[in-house]
Coordinates of C-alpha atoms in Angstrom, one line a residue:
Chain A
M7 CA 57.4 52.7 -34.4
D8 CA 57.0 51.5 -30.9
S9 CA 54.9 48.6 -32.1
I10 CA 57.6 47.6 -34.6
L11 CA 60.2 47.6 -31.9
E12 CA 57.9 45.6 -29.7
W13 CA 57.5 43.1 -32.5
I14 CA 61.2 42.8 -32.9
T15 CA 61.7 42.2 -29.2
A16 CA 59.0 39.6 -29.1
Y17 CA 60.5 37.7 -32.0
Q18 CA 64.2 38.3 -31.3
E19 CA 64.9 34.7 -30.7
Y20 CA 63.8 33.9 -34.3
I21 CA 65.6 36.8 -35.7
Y22 CA 68.8 35.5 -34.1
I23 CA 68.3 32.0 -35.5
V24 CA 67.6 33.3 -39.0
V25 CA 70.7 35.5 -39.1
L26 CA 72.9 32.8 -37.7
M27 CA 71.6 30.2 -40.1
V28 CA 72.2 32.5 -43.1
F29 CA 75.8 32.8 -42.1
L30 CA 76.1 29.1 -41.3
G31 CA 74.5 28.1 -44.6
I32 CA 77.0 30.2 -46.6
E33 CA 79.9 29.2 -44.4
V34 CA 79.1 25.5 -44.5
I35 CA 79.2 25.1 -48.3
G36 CA 81.9 27.8 -48.7
R37 CA 84.0 26.5 -51.6
V38 CA 82.3 23.5 -53.0
P39 CA 84.0 22.0 -56.1
S40 CA 81.8 22.2 -59.2
V41 CA 82.0 18.3 -59.3
L42 CA 79.6 18.3 -56.4
H43 CA 77.2 21.0 -57.5
T44 CA 74.6 18.5 -58.6
P45 CA 74.6 16.2 -55.6
L46 CA 74.8 19.2 -53.2
M47 CA 71.8 20.8 -54.8
S48 CA 69.9 17.6 -54.6
G49 CA 70.9 17.0 -51.0
A50 CA 69.8 20.5 -50.0
N51 CA 66.6 19.9 -51.9
A52 CA 66.0 16.9 -49.6
I53 CA 66.7 18.9 -46.5
H54 CA 64.1 21.6 -47.3
G55 CA 61.7 18.7 -47.4
V56 CA 61.6 19.4 -43.6
V57 CA 58.5 21.2 -44.6
I58 CA 56.9 17.8 -44.1
I59 CA 56.8 18.5 -40.4
G60 CA 54.4 21.3 -41.1
A61 CA 52.3 19.0 -43.3
I62 CA 52.1 16.4 -40.5
I63 CA 51.0 19.0 -38.0
V64 CA 48.3 20.3 -40.3
M65 CA 47.1 16.8 -41.0
G66 CA 47.2 15.8 -37.3
K67 CA 45.3 18.9 -36.2
A68 CA 42.5 18.7 -38.8
A69 CA 39.1 18.2 -37.3
S70 CA 37.3 15.2 -38.7
Y71 CA 34.5 17.3 -40.2
N72 CA 36.9 19.7 -41.9
Y73 CA 37.2 17.9 -45.2
L74 CA 39.1 20.7 -46.9
A75 CA 41.8 20.7 -44.2
I76 CA 42.0 16.8 -44.4
I77 CA 42.3 16.7 -48.1
L78 CA 44.8 19.5 -48.4
G79 CA 46.8 18.1 -45.4
F80 CA 46.8 14.7 -46.9
L81 CA 48.1 16.0 -50.2
A82 CA 50.7 18.1 -48.3
V83 CA 52.0 15.0 -46.5
I84 CA 52.3 13.0 -49.7
L85 CA 54.1 15.8 -51.5
G86 CA 56.4 16.5 -48.6
T87 CA 57.3 12.8 -48.3
L88 CA 58.1 12.7 -52.0
N89 CA 60.4 15.7 -51.5
V90 CA 62.2 14.1 -48.6
V91 CA 62.4 10.5 -49.6
G92 CA 63.0 11.1 -53.3
G93 CA 65.6 13.8 -52.6
F94 CA 67.6 11.6 -50.2
V95 CA 67.4 8.5 -52.4
V96 CA 68.4 10.3 -55.6
T97 CA 71.3 12.0 -53.9
D98 CA 72.5 8.7 -52.5
R99 CA 72.3 7.1 -55.9
M100 CA 74.4 9.9 -57.4
L101 CA 77.0 9.8 -54.7
E102 CA 77.2 6.0 -54.9
M103 CA 78.6 6.5 -58.4
F104 CA 81.5 8.4 -56.8
S105 CA 82.3 5.7 -54.3
H106 CA 82.4 3.0 -57.1
R107 CA 85.3 4.9 -58.5
K108 CA 87.1 4.8 -55.2
Q109 CA 86.7 1.0 -54.9
A110 CA 87.9 0.6 -58.4
K111 CA 91.1 2.5 -57.6
K112 CA 91.9 0.3 -54.6
Chain B
M2 CA 58.0 15.9 -20.8
N3 CA 57.0 15.0 -24.4
L4 CA 57.7 18.4 -25.6
S5 CA 61.2 18.5 -24.0
I6 CA 62.1 15.3 -25.8
L7 CA 60.7 16.7 -29.0
A8 CA 62.8 19.8 -28.6
I9 CA 65.9 17.7 -28.2
I10 CA 65.0 15.7 -31.3
Y11 CA 64.5 18.9 -33.3
L12 CA 67.9 20.1 -32.0
L13 CA 69.5 16.9 -33.2
A14 CA 67.8 17.2 -36.5
S15 CA 69.1 20.7 -37.0
V16 CA 72.6 19.6 -36.2
S17 CA 72.3 16.7 -38.6
Y18 CA 71.3 19.1 -41.5
I19 CA 74.3 21.4 -40.8
L20 CA 76.6 18.4 -40.5
G21 CA 75.1 16.8 -43.6
L22 CA 75.4 19.9 -45.7
K23 CA 79.0 20.4 -44.6
M24 CA 79.9 16.8 -45.5
L25 CA 78.1 17.0 -48.8
S26 CA 80.4 19.7 -50.0
N27 CA 83.4 17.3 -49.8
P28 CA 83.7 14.3 -52.2
A29 CA 85.1 12.0 -49.6
T30 CA 82.3 12.5 -47.0
A31 CA 79.4 13.4 -49.2
R32 CA 77.5 10.1 -49.1
K33 CA 77.8 9.9 -45.3
G34 CA 76.6 13.4 -45.0
N35 CA 73.5 12.7 -47.0
G36 CA 72.8 9.7 -44.8
I37 CA 73.2 11.8 -41.6
A38 CA 70.8 14.4 -42.8
A39 CA 68.3 11.7 -43.8
I40 CA 68.5 10.1 -40.3
G41 CA 67.9 13.5 -38.7
M42 CA 64.9 14.0 -40.9
G43 CA 63.5 10.6 -40.1
L44 CA 63.9 11.3 -36.4
A45 CA 62.2 14.7 -36.7
I46 CA 59.2 13.2 -38.7
I47 CA 58.7 10.3 -36.2
G48 CA 59.1 12.6 -33.2
T49 CA 56.6 15.0 -34.6
I50 CA 54.0 12.3 -35.2
F51 CA 54.1 10.9 -31.7
L52 CA 55.3 13.8 -29.4
Y53 CA 53.9 17.0 -30.9
Q54 CA 51.3 18.8 -28.7
D55 CA 49.3 21.9 -29.6
D56 CA 48.8 24.8 -27.2
E57 CA 46.0 22.9 -25.3
G58 CA 48.2 19.8 -24.9
N59 CA 46.5 17.6 -27.5
L60 CA 48.5 15.1 -29.3
L61 CA 48.1 14.8 -33.1
G62 CA 45.2 12.9 -34.5
N63 CA 44.4 11.4 -37.9
K64 CA 47.4 9.1 -37.6
A65 CA 46.0 6.8 -40.2
W66 CA 45.9 9.6 -42.7
I67 CA 49.4 10.7 -41.8
F68 CA 50.9 7.2 -42.2
G69 CA 48.9 6.7 -45.3
G70 CA 50.4 9.8 -46.8
L71 CA 53.9 8.9 -45.7
L72 CA 53.5 5.4 -47.2
I73 CA 52.3 6.6 -50.6
G74 CA 54.9 9.3 -50.7
T75 CA 57.7 6.9 -49.7
V76 CA 56.7 4.2 -52.2
V77 CA 56.3 6.6 -55.1
G78 CA 59.4 8.6 -54.1
V79 CA 61.7 5.6 -53.8
M80 CA 60.4 4.1 -57.1
A81 CA 60.9 7.4 -59.0
A82 CA 64.3 8.0 -57.5
K83 CA 65.5 4.4 -58.2
K84 CA 64.1 4.3 -61.7
V85 CA 65.3 7.6 -63.0
K86 CA 68.2 7.5 -65.3
M87 CA 71.4 9.4 -64.3
T88 CA 71.0 11.6 -67.3
A89 CA 67.5 12.7 -66.3
M90 CA 68.7 13.8 -62.8
P91 CA 68.1 17.5 -63.4
E92 CA 64.4 17.2 -64.1
M93 CA 64.0 14.8 -61.2
V94 CA 65.6 17.2 -58.7
S95 CA 63.4 20.0 -60.1
L96 CA 60.3 17.9 -59.7
F97 CA 61.0 17.0 -56.1
N98 CA 61.7 20.6 -55.4
G99 CA 58.3 21.5 -56.8
M100 CA 56.7 19.0 -54.5
G101 CA 58.3 20.7 -51.5
G102 CA 57.0 24.1 -52.7
A103 CA 53.5 22.8 -53.2
C104 CA 53.6 21.3 -49.7
A105 CA 54.5 24.7 -48.2
A106 CA 51.7 26.4 -50.2
L107 CA 49.1 23.8 -49.1
I108 CA 50.1 24.2 -45.4
S109 CA 49.6 27.9 -45.8
M110 CA 46.1 27.3 -47.3
V111 CA 44.9 25.3 -44.3
E112 CA 46.4 27.6 -41.8
F113 CA 44.9 30.6 -43.5
N114 CA 41.5 29.1 -43.1
H115 CA 42.1 28.6 -39.4
L116 CA 43.4 32.2 -39.0
A117 CA 40.5 33.7 -41.0
D118 CA 38.0 31.8 -38.7
K119 CA 39.8 33.2 -35.6
I120 CA 39.8 36.7 -37.0
H121 CA 36.1 36.6 -38.1
S122 CA 35.0 35.3 -34.7
Q123 CA 36.7 38.1 -32.8
P124 CA 36.1 41.2 -34.7
E125 CA 36.3 43.5 -31.7
I126 CA 40.0 43.1 -31.4
L127 CA 40.4 44.8 -34.8
L128 CA 39.3 48.1 -33.2
E129 CA 42.5 48.2 -31.1
D130 CA 44.6 47.8 -34.2
I131 CA 46.8 50.8 -33.6
F132 CA 47.6 49.9 -30.0
P133 CA 50.6 47.8 -29.6
S134 CA 49.2 46.4 -26.4
S135 CA 46.7 44.3 -28.3
G136 CA 48.6 41.0 -28.4
A137 CA 46.2 39.3 -30.7
Y138 CA 46.7 41.9 -33.4
W139 CA 50.4 41.3 -33.5
T140 CA 50.0 37.6 -33.4
W141 CA 47.6 37.8 -36.3
T142 CA 49.9 40.1 -38.3
S143 CA 52.9 37.8 -37.8
E144 CA 50.9 34.8 -38.7
M145 CA 49.4 36.4 -41.7
L146 CA 52.8 37.5 -42.8
V147 CA 54.4 34.0 -42.7
I148 CA 51.3 32.3 -44.1
L149 CA 51.3 34.6 -47.1
A150 CA 55.1 34.4 -47.5
G151 CA 54.9 30.6 -47.4
L152 CA 52.0 30.6 -49.9
V153 CA 53.6 32.9 -52.4
I154 CA 57.1 31.5 -52.2
G155 CA 55.9 28.0 -52.2
A156 CA 53.6 28.6 -55.2
V157 CA 56.3 30.3 -57.3
S158 CA 58.7 27.5 -56.5
F159 CA 56.1 24.8 -57.3
A160 CA 55.0 26.4 -60.6
G161 CA 58.5 27.3 -61.6
S162 CA 59.9 23.8 -60.9
V163 CA 57.1 22.1 -62.8
I164 CA 57.8 24.3 -65.8
A165 CA 61.6 23.7 -65.4
W166 CA 60.9 19.9 -65.3
G167 CA 58.8 20.2 -68.5
K168 CA 61.4 22.2 -70.3
L169 CA 64.3 19.9 -69.3
N170 CA 62.6 16.8 -70.6
G171 CA 61.5 18.6 -73.7
R172 CA 57.7 18.7 -73.1
I173 CA 57.7 22.5 -72.9
K174 CA 59.4 24.8 -75.4
D175 CA 61.1 28.1 -74.6
F176 CA 58.4 30.7 -74.8
A177 CA 59.0 34.4 -74.7
F178 CA 57.1 37.4 -75.9
R179 CA 57.6 41.1 -76.0
G180 CA 56.9 42.8 -72.7
Q181 CA 57.2 39.5 -70.8
H182 CA 59.5 41.1 -68.2
I183 CA 57.0 43.9 -67.7
L184 CA 54.2 41.4 -67.3
N185 CA 56.3 39.5 -64.7
L186 CA 57.1 42.6 -62.7
L187 CA 53.4 43.6 -62.8
L188 CA 52.3 40.2 -61.6
L189 CA 54.8 40.3 -58.8
A190 CA 53.7 43.8 -57.8
I191 CA 50.1 42.8 -57.7
V192 CA 50.9 39.8 -55.5
L193 CA 53.0 41.9 -53.1
V194 CA 50.4 44.7 -52.9
L195 CA 47.5 42.3 -52.2
S196 CA 49.6 40.4 -49.6
A197 CA 50.6 43.6 -47.8
W198 CA 47.0 44.7 -47.8
M199 CA 45.9 41.4 -46.3
I200 CA 48.6 41.6 -43.6
L201 CA 47.9 45.1 -42.5
V202 CA 44.1 45.2 -42.8
H203 CA 42.8 42.1 -41.0
E204 CA 39.1 42.7 -41.9
N205 CA 40.2 41.5 -45.3
A206 CA 41.0 38.0 -44.3
N207 CA 39.1 37.2 -47.4
V208 CA 39.3 33.8 -48.8
M209 CA 38.8 34.9 -52.4
V210 CA 41.6 37.4 -52.2
F211 CA 43.8 34.8 -50.7
Y212 CA 43.2 32.3 -53.5
L213 CA 43.7 35.1 -56.0
V214 CA 47.1 35.8 -54.5
F215 CA 47.9 32.0 -54.9
L216 CA 46.7 32.0 -58.5
L217 CA 48.8 35.0 -59.4
A218 CA 51.8 33.6 -57.6
V219 CA 51.5 30.4 -59.7
L220 CA 51.2 32.4 -62.9
Y221 CA 54.3 34.4 -61.9
G222 CA 56.2 31.2 -61.3
V223 CA 55.2 30.0 -64.8
F224 CA 56.1 33.2 -66.6
F225 CA 59.3 33.6 -64.6
V226 CA 60.8 30.3 -65.8
L227 CA 59.2 30.0 -69.3
P228 CA 61.6 32.3 -71.1
I229 CA 64.8 31.0 -69.4
G230 CA 66.5 28.4 -71.6
G231 CA 69.5 26.4 -72.4
A232 CA 72.4 26.3 -70.1
D233 CA 70.8 28.7 -67.6
M234 CA 68.3 26.1 -66.5
P235 CA 70.4 24.6 -63.6
V236 CA 70.9 28.0 -62.2
V237 CA 67.1 28.5 -62.0
I238 CA 66.6 25.1 -60.4
S239 CA 69.1 26.0 -57.8
L240 CA 67.4 29.3 -57.2
L241 CA 64.0 27.7 -56.9
N242 CA 65.6 25.2 -54.5
S243 CA 66.6 28.0 -52.2
F244 CA 63.1 29.5 -52.5
T245 CA 61.5 26.3 -51.2
G246 CA 64.0 26.4 -48.4
V247 CA 62.6 29.9 -47.4
A248 CA 59.0 28.6 -47.8
A249 CA 59.8 25.8 -45.4
A250 CA 61.3 28.2 -42.9
C251 CA 58.0 30.2 -43.0
G252 CA 56.4 27.0 -41.6
G253 CA 59.0 27.1 -38.9
F254 CA 57.8 30.5 -37.8
L255 CA 54.2 29.4 -38.0
Y256 CA 54.6 26.4 -35.8
N257 CA 57.3 27.7 -33.6
N258 CA 59.3 24.9 -34.9
K259 CA 63.1 25.2 -34.8
A260 CA 63.9 22.2 -37.0
M261 CA 61.8 23.6 -39.9
L262 CA 63.2 27.1 -39.3
T263 CA 66.9 26.0 -39.3
G264 CA 66.6 23.5 -42.1
G265 CA 64.7 26.0 -44.3
I266 CA 66.9 29.0 -43.8
L267 CA 70.1 26.8 -44.0
V268 CA 69.0 25.6 -47.5
G269 CA 67.8 29.0 -48.5
A270 CA 71.2 30.5 -47.7
A271 CA 73.3 27.6 -49.0
G272 CA 71.1 27.4 -52.1
T273 CA 71.5 31.1 -52.9
L274 CA 75.3 30.8 -52.5
L275 CA 75.3 27.7 -54.7
T276 CA 73.3 29.6 -57.3
I277 CA 75.9 32.4 -57.3
L278 CA 78.7 29.9 -57.5
M279 CA 77.1 28.2 -60.6
C280 CA 76.7 31.6 -62.3
K281 CA 80.4 32.2 -61.6
A282 CA 81.3 28.9 -63.2
M283 CA 79.6 30.0 -66.3
N284 CA 80.8 33.6 -66.1
R285 CA 77.2 34.9 -66.0
S286 CA 75.6 37.2 -63.5
L287 CA 72.4 36.1 -61.9
K288 CA 70.7 39.2 -63.3
N289 CA 71.8 38.1 -66.8
V290 CA 70.3 34.7 -66.3
L291 CA 67.0 36.1 -65.1
I292 CA 66.7 38.9 -67.6
G293 CA 68.8 38.1 -70.7
S294 CA 67.5 34.7 -71.4
F295 CA 69.2 32.6 -74.2
G296 CA 66.0 31.8 -76.0
A297 CA 64.9 35.4 -76.2
T298 CA 68.1 36.8 -77.5
S299 CA 69.0 34.1 -80.1
T300 CA 65.7 34.4 -81.9
G301 CA 66.0 38.2 -82.3
G302 CA 69.8 38.3 -82.6
G303 CA 71.5 38.6 -86.0
G304 CA 74.4 36.2 -85.0
A305 CA 72.3 33.1 -85.5
K306 CA 71.4 33.8 -89.1
Q307 CA 74.9 34.5 -90.4
E308 CA 76.1 32.9 -93.6
Q309 CA 78.0 29.8 -92.6
G310 CA 80.8 28.2 -94.4
T311 CA 81.1 24.5 -95.4
Y312 CA 82.0 21.7 -93.1
K313 CA 84.1 18.6 -93.6
E314 CA 82.7 15.2 -92.8
I315 CA 84.9 12.3 -91.7
S316 CA 84.1 8.7 -92.1
L317 CA 84.0 6.3 -89.2
S318 CA 87.0 4.3 -90.3
D319 CA 89.1 7.4 -90.9
A320 CA 88.1 8.7 -87.5
A321 CA 89.1 5.4 -85.9
M322 CA 92.5 5.6 -87.8
V323 CA 93.2 9.1 -86.6
L324 CA 92.4 8.2 -83.0
A325 CA 94.4 5.0 -83.0
Y326 CA 97.5 6.5 -84.4
A327 CA 97.5 9.6 -82.1
N328 CA 99.7 10.0 -79.1
K329 CA 97.4 12.1 -77.1
V330 CA 93.7 12.2 -77.3
M331 CA 91.3 14.4 -75.3
I332 CA 87.7 13.5 -75.1
V333 CA 85.2 16.4 -74.5
P334 CA 82.0 14.9 -73.3
G335 CA 78.9 17.0 -73.5
Y336 CA 75.1 17.1 -73.5
G337 CA 74.8 14.7 -76.5
L338 CA 76.8 12.1 -74.6
A339 CA 74.5 12.5 -71.7
V340 CA 71.3 12.2 -73.7
A341 CA 72.6 9.2 -75.6
Q342 CA 73.6 7.5 -72.3
A343 CA 76.9 6.9 -74.0
Q344 CA 79.1 7.1 -70.9
H345 CA 79.8 3.4 -70.8
A346 CA 80.6 3.2 -74.6
C347 CA 82.9 6.2 -74.0
H348 CA 84.8 4.4 -71.3
E349 CA 85.1 1.4 -73.6
L350 CA 86.7 3.6 -76.3
E351 CA 89.1 5.0 -73.8
K352 CA 90.2 1.5 -72.7
Q353 CA 90.6 0.4 -76.3
L354 CA 92.7 3.4 -77.2
A355 CA 94.8 3.0 -74.0
E356 CA 95.6 -0.6 -75.1
K357 CA 97.0 0.8 -78.3
G358 CA 99.3 3.0 -76.3
V359 CA 97.3 6.2 -76.8
E360 CA 97.1 8.6 -73.8
V361 CA 93.5 9.5 -73.3
K362 CA 92.1 12.2 -71.0
Y363 CA 88.8 13.8 -70.5
A364 CA 88.3 17.6 -70.5
I365 CA 85.4 18.5 -68.3
H366 CA 83.7 21.8 -68.6
P367 CA 82.2 22.9 -65.3
V368 CA 78.7 23.0 -66.8
A369 CA 79.1 19.9 -69.1
G370 CA 76.2 17.6 -69.1
R371 CA 72.9 19.0 -68.0
M372 CA 73.9 20.5 -64.7
P373 CA 77.1 21.7 -63.2
G374 CA 79.1 18.6 -62.1
H375 CA 76.6 16.3 -63.9
M376 CA 79.2 15.0 -66.3
N377 CA 81.4 13.9 -63.5
V378 CA 78.5 11.9 -62.1
L379 CA 77.9 10.2 -65.4
L380 CA 81.5 9.3 -66.0
A381 CA 81.9 8.1 -62.5
E382 CA 78.9 5.8 -63.2
A383 CA 80.9 4.3 -66.1
D384 CA 84.0 3.8 -63.8
V385 CA 86.2 6.3 -65.6
A386 CA 89.2 6.9 -63.4
Y387 CA 89.1 10.2 -61.6
E388 CA 92.7 11.1 -62.4
N389 CA 91.8 11.1 -66.1
L390 CA 89.3 13.9 -65.7
L391 CA 90.8 17.3 -66.3
E392 CA 89.1 20.5 -65.2
M393 CA 88.7 23.2 -67.7
E394 CA 91.7 25.3 -66.8
H395 CA 94.0 22.4 -66.8
A396 CA 92.6 21.0 -70.0
N397 CA 93.1 24.3 -71.8
E398 CA 96.8 24.0 -70.9
V399 CA 97.0 20.5 -72.3
F400 CA 95.1 21.1 -75.6
P401 CA 98.1 22.6 -77.6
S402 CA 100.1 19.4 -77.1
T403 CA 97.0 17.2 -77.9
D404 CA 96.8 15.4 -81.3
V405 CA 93.1 14.7 -81.5
V406 CA 90.2 16.2 -79.6
L407 CA 87.0 14.1 -79.8
V408 CA 84.0 16.3 -79.0
L409 CA 81.0 14.1 -78.1
G410 CA 77.8 16.1 -78.3
A411 CA 79.2 19.2 -76.7
N412 CA 78.3 22.4 -78.4
D413 CA 78.1 25.6 -76.4
V414 CA 81.1 24.7 -74.1
V415 CA 83.4 24.6 -77.1
N416 CA 81.9 27.5 -79.1
P417 CA 84.6 30.0 -79.9
A418 CA 82.0 32.7 -80.2
A419 CA 82.1 32.9 -76.4
K420 CA 85.6 34.4 -76.8
S421 CA 85.3 36.3 -80.0
D422 CA 81.8 37.4 -80.7
P423 CA 80.4 40.0 -78.3
S424 CA 76.9 39.8 -79.9
S425 CA 76.7 36.1 -79.0
P426 CA 74.4 35.2 -76.1
I427 CA 77.1 33.1 -74.5
Y428 CA 79.8 35.7 -74.9
G429 CA 82.1 35.7 -71.9
M430 CA 81.5 32.2 -70.8
P431 CA 84.8 30.3 -70.3
I432 CA 85.1 27.6 -72.9
L433 CA 87.3 24.6 -73.6
D434 CA 89.8 25.8 -76.1
V435 CA 89.7 22.8 -78.4
E436 CA 90.9 24.8 -81.4
S437 CA 94.5 24.8 -80.1
A438 CA 94.8 21.0 -80.6
K439 CA 96.0 19.6 -83.9
T440 CA 92.8 18.0 -85.1
C441 CA 89.3 18.1 -83.8
I442 CA 86.6 15.5 -84.5
V443 CA 83.1 16.6 -83.6
N444 CA 80.4 14.0 -83.1
K445 CA 76.9 15.4 -83.4
R446 CA 73.6 14.0 -84.6
S447 CA 73.1 16.7 -87.2
M448 CA 74.2 20.3 -87.9
K449 CA 71.4 21.6 -85.8
P450 CA 72.4 24.1 -83.1
G451 CA 72.8 22.9 -79.6
Y452 CA 71.2 23.4 -76.2
A453 CA 71.6 27.2 -76.1
G454 CA 70.2 27.4 -79.7
I455 CA 73.2 29.1 -81.3
E456 CA 75.4 28.2 -84.2
N457 CA 78.9 27.1 -83.6
D458 CA 81.6 28.4 -85.8
L459 CA 84.0 25.7 -84.7
F460 CA 82.3 23.2 -87.0
F461 CA 83.3 25.1 -90.1
R462 CA 86.9 25.6 -89.1
P463 CA 89.6 23.9 -91.3
K464 CA 90.9 21.8 -88.4
T465 CA 87.5 20.4 -87.6
S466 CA 85.8 17.3 -89.1
M467 CA 82.3 16.2 -88.4
L468 CA 81.3 12.7 -87.5
F469 CA 77.5 12.5 -87.6
G470 CA 75.5 10.0 -85.6
D471 CA 74.1 9.2 -82.2
A472 CA 77.0 9.3 -79.7
K473 CA 76.4 5.8 -78.3
K474 CA 76.2 4.1 -81.7
V475 CA 79.2 6.0 -83.1
L476 CA 81.3 5.2 -80.0
Q477 CA 80.5 1.5 -80.2
E478 CA 81.4 1.4 -83.9
L479 CA 84.6 3.3 -83.2
V480 CA 85.5 0.7 -80.6
A481 CA 84.9 -2.1 -83.1
E482 CA 86.9 -0.3 -85.8
I483 CA 89.8 0.4 -83.5
K484 CA 90.0 -3.3 -82.5
N485 CA 90.7 -4.1 -86.2
V486 CA 93.3 -1.4 -86.7

């Protein structure tokens, strides 16, 4: 029991961040119109590509003799980049369609 | 110094995700929001490469590998994203999501090997297991926890997304067998038990067990998505999307990295809410989506094999005549239109009819197309004016005063069984009430059932006429015919 409490104390900063982010995430997209479900999903998809930072750290820390770490890290960097770049570009392309419409109206 | 600058960059990145997500939920600011989040991400990536230091103050090495990976990923990512057709958007999103999940799982693999080395080189600390004072023990426990969480969630998300991608583009068929849910639960239970064992008993930092957990998690991801079919797919993609968010957040714990933590949890929470909102739009509970899959019920259900009546066919010129002499026409675009890429032809027909003095509107079901909101994207691509798009509730009020409804490849969203037949798998889903209009012309390629795999009684009703053919071709021919009327 004591040790669990100690663990919570040690990591309380993270626990705060997680709890606050959960509320913020829910609050931020609150009532999104169904028109935007697809772009929003795709945009959120790009944001979780932040996992690329982890891939870069793994790659950057890999010792030159550790081939397994280098290969896995390299793959991780490629896949993470695909997630980030592809996600943002695809979202932008979708949203571009909406702005065409606005220009046409003017 | 470096680390303080990096901390500020990460803070800015976190703010950019929050701002970006907020702006993405409003049509007027969405594009800018996406851009802001992208800039934040770019800053975080560059900052990490040049400023990150490990505990001993070493900067990151292997920069050639890092930039090589970034370059390959960027080129392939941009090409894929630019080339993909608007109609194929759902599978693209799913595939990118899978890449993120795989990335998280790979990170966990490398970090597990580091941790296992550390544990095996200091076995004496294991003896103090029970004492809270042993700092290393708790560090290891926490690390093992987030490594395994990242591995399992990332692997499920990756495998599930790849299956979803295959199903959406038709490469993988719905597949369900008796006892599948039990097998799934069993797989999940084994994964959880093995993980808990590895977290609590460090001597078992065993590479074989670790890869077994990975393998089982991948299998679980496959079996989890395989039976889910039809209109439920977008919900699953959204759910997997939030999974990957959580997997990314695990990396945030691991590297003490606030940008990863905030970005991941933010997407995890927002994605979960988005999943629930989508379910609501289809009047389905998340539990129903995950357990009562369309594919599984329609093969066993009696509803699909009912004796059907006869249907009426209408010729192209008759259809053109009916449309041209109507006062009010409502177009119901659906999956068939999306697949045939017929949005431009559809807009053409609308303009042609408007010239003849016909009032044309579109009735958009929230889940029309292949994803919620997908149809709006497609019609926007074809320059259809926003004020001509009616949302479902509004459209249902207008149908009774409508002369002709033209259904283009929509099936499930106009199926009256959703209102009247409790045995139907889509029972309870709100639909477009096209029956209340005076006439209904349905364009389909054949009498085969639609996306959800169920028959539609609407096609056999007396007010309905069928106009067979590919949506794009039929629309182009209709435009030509109407010009001559």
